[in-house]
CSV table of C-alpha atoms in Angstrom, one decimal:
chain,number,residue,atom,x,y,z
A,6,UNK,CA,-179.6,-179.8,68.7
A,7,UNK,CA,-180.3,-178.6,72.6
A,8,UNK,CA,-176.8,-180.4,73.3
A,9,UNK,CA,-174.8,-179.1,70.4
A,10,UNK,CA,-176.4,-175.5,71.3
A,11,UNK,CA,-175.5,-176.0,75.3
A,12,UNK,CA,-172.3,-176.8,74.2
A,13,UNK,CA,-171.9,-173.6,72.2
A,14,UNK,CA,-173.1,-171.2,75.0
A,15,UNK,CA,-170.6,-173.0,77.3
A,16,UNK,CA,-167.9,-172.1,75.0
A,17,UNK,CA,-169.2,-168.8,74.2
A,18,UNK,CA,-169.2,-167.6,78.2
A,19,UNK,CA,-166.1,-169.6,79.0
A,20,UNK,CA,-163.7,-166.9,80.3
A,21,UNK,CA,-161.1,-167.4,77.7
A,22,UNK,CA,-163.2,-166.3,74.6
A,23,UNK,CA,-164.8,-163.1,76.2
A,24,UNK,CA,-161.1,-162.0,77.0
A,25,UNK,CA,-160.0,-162.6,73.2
A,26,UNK,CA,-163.1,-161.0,71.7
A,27,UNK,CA,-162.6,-158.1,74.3
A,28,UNK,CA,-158.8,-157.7,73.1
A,29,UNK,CA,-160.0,-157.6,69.5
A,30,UNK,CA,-162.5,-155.0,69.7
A,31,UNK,CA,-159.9,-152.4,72.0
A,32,UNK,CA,-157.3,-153.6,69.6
A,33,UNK,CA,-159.8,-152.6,66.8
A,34,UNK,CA,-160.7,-148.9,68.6
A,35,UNK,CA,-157.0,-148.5,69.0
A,36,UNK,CA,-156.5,-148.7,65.7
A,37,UNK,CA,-158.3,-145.8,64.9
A,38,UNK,CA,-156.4,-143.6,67.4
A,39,UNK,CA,-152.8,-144.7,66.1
A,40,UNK,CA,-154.3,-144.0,62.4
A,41,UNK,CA,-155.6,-140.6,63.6
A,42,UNK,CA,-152.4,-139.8,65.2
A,43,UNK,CA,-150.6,-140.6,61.9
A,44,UNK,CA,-152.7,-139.3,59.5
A,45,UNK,CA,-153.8,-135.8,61.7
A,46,UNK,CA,-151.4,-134.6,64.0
A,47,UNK,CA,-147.7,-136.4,62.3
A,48,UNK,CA,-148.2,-136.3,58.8
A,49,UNK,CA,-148.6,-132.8,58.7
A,50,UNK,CA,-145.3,-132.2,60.7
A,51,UNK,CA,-143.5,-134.2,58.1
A,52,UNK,CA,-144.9,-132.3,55.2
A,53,UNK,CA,-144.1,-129.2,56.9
A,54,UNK,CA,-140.0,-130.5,57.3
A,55,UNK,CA,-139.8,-131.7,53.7
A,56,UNK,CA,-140.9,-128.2,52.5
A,57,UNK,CA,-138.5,-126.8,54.6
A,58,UNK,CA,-136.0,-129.4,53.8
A,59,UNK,CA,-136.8,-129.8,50.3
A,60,UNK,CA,-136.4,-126.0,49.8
A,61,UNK,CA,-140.1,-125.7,48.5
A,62,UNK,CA,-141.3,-121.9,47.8
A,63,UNK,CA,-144.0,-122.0,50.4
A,64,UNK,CA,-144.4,-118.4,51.0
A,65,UNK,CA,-147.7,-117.2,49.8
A,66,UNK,CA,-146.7,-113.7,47.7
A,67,UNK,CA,-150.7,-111.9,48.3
A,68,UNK,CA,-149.9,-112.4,52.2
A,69,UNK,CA,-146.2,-113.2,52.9
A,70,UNK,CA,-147.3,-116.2,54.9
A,71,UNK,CA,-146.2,-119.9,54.9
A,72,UNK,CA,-148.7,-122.0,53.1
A,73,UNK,CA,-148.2,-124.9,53.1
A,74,UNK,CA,-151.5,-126.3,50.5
A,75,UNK,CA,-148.9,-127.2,47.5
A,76,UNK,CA,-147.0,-129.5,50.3
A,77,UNK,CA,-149.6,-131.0,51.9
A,78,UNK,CA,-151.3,-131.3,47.9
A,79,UNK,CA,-148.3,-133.2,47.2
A,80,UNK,CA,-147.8,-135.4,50.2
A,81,UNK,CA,-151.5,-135.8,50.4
A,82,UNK,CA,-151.8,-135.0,53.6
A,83,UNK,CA,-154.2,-132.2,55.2
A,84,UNK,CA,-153.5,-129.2,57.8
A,85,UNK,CA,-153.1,-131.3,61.5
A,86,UNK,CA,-156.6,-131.6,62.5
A,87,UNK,CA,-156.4,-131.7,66.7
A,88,UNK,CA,-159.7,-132.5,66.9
A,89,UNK,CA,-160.0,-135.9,64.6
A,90,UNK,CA,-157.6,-137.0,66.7
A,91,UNK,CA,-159.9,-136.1,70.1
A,92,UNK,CA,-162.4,-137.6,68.5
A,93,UNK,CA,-160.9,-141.0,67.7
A,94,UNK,CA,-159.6,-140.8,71.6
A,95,UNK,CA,-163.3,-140.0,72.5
A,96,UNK,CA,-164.5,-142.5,70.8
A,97,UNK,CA,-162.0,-145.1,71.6
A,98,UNK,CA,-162.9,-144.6,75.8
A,99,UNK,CA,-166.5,-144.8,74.9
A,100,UNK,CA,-166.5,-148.0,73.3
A,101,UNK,CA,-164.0,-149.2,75.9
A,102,UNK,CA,-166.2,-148.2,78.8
A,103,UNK,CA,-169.5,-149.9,77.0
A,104,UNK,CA,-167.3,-153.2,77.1
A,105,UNK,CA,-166.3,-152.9,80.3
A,106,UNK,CA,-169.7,-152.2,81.7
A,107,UNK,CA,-170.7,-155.4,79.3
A,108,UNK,CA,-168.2,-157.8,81.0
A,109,UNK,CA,-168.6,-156.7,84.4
A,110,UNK,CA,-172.5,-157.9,83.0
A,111,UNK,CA,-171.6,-161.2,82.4
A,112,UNK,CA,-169.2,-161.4,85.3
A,113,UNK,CA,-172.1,-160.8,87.2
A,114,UNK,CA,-174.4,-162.9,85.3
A,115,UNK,CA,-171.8,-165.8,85.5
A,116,UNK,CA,-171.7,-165.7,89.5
A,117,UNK,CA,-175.1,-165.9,89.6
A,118,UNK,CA,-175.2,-169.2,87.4
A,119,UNK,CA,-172.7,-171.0,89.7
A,120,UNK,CA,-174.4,-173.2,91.8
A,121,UNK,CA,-172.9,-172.9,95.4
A,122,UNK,CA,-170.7,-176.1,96.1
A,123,UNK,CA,-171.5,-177.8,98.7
A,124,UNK,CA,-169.2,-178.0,102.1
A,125,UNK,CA,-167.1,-181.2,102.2
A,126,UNK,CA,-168.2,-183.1,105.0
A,127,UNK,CA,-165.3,-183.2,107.7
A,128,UNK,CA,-162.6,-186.1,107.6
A,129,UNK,CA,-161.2,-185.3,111.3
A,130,UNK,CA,-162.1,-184.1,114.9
A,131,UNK,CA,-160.5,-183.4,117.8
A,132,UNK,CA,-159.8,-185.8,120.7
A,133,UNK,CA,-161.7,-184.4,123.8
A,134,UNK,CA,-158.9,-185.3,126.0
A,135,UNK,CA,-155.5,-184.5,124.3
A,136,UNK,CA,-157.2,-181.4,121.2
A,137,UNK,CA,-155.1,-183.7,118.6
A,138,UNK,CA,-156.5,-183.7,115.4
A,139,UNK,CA,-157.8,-187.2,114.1
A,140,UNK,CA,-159.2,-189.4,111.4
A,141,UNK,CA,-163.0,-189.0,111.8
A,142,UNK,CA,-163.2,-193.1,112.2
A,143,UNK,CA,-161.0,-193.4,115.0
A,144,UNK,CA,-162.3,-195.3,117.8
A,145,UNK,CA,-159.0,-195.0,120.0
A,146,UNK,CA,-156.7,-191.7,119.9
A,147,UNK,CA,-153.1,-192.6,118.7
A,148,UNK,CA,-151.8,-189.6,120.5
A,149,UNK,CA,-152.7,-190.5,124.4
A,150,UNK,CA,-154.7,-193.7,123.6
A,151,UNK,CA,-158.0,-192.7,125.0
A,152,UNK,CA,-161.2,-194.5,124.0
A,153,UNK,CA,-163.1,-192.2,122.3
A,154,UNK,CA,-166.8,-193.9,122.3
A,155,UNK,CA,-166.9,-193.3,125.9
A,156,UNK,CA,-165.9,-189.8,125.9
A,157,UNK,CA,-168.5,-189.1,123.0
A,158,UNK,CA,-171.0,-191.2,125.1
A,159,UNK,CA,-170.3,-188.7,128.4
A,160,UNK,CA,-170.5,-185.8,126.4
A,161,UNK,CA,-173.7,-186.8,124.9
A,162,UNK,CA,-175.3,-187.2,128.5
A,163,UNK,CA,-174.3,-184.1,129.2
């Protein structure tokens, strides 16, 4: 069981799935704000140009006003509500800046985790005579063919 549920939390924090369950959530809170937009603020509009279109009676006789309730009644829609629509934009940066401050949580959490690698240990040096760069195991440059034990040797009784 401890291997099958270290294998889950690897999967879980791998960077792939956290940037797919992020999408669906904002995808989720967008949602709201197209249906808002729809619903509240173009809906209306389009009730208000079939009326108009459709030659409806929509003058109200007590006031001599547009009203436009038998439309909207018949369209089912409401009167454009400005501030649903707000709201769902509200709401929408809410919820994205609570995910946001959650993955920059785990971002964080995850740097932690990672164990430092360790520094490679170096496969070349530099002759002390010519500055060429060779192989670590060289005894003899193979740029200007100086033996290099005795030039480690003088340096060393330095």
């Amino acid at each position: 069981m401890g291997k099958f549920a270290s294998e889950f939390k690897e999967f879980v924090l791998r960077g792939n799935v956290l940037d797919l369950a992020v999408g669906v959530i904002i995808g989720g809170a967008f949602n709201s704000i197209v249906t808002s937009l729809c619903n509240d603020v173009i809906m209306p509009g389009v009730a208000w140009i079939v009326a108009n279109a459709s030659g409806m009676d929509i003058v109200n006789p007590e006031t001599n006003q547009p009203d436009f309730s038998k439309v909207l009644s018949s369209l089912n829609v409401g009167p454009i509500n400005l501030g649903n629509f707000f709201s769902a934009i509200i709401s929408f940066l809410l919820l994205a800046f609570i995910i946001f401050l959650f993955v920059k949580g785990i971002n964080k959490l995850m740097k932690l985790r990672k164990k430092p690698e360790p520094e490679a240990e170096p496969t070349t040096k530099k002759c002390p005579f010519c500055m060429s760069e060779i192989a670590i195991e060289a005894t003899r440059c193979p740029h200007c063919t100086s033996v290099l034990e005795l030039a480690e040797e003088a340096v060393k009784e330095k």
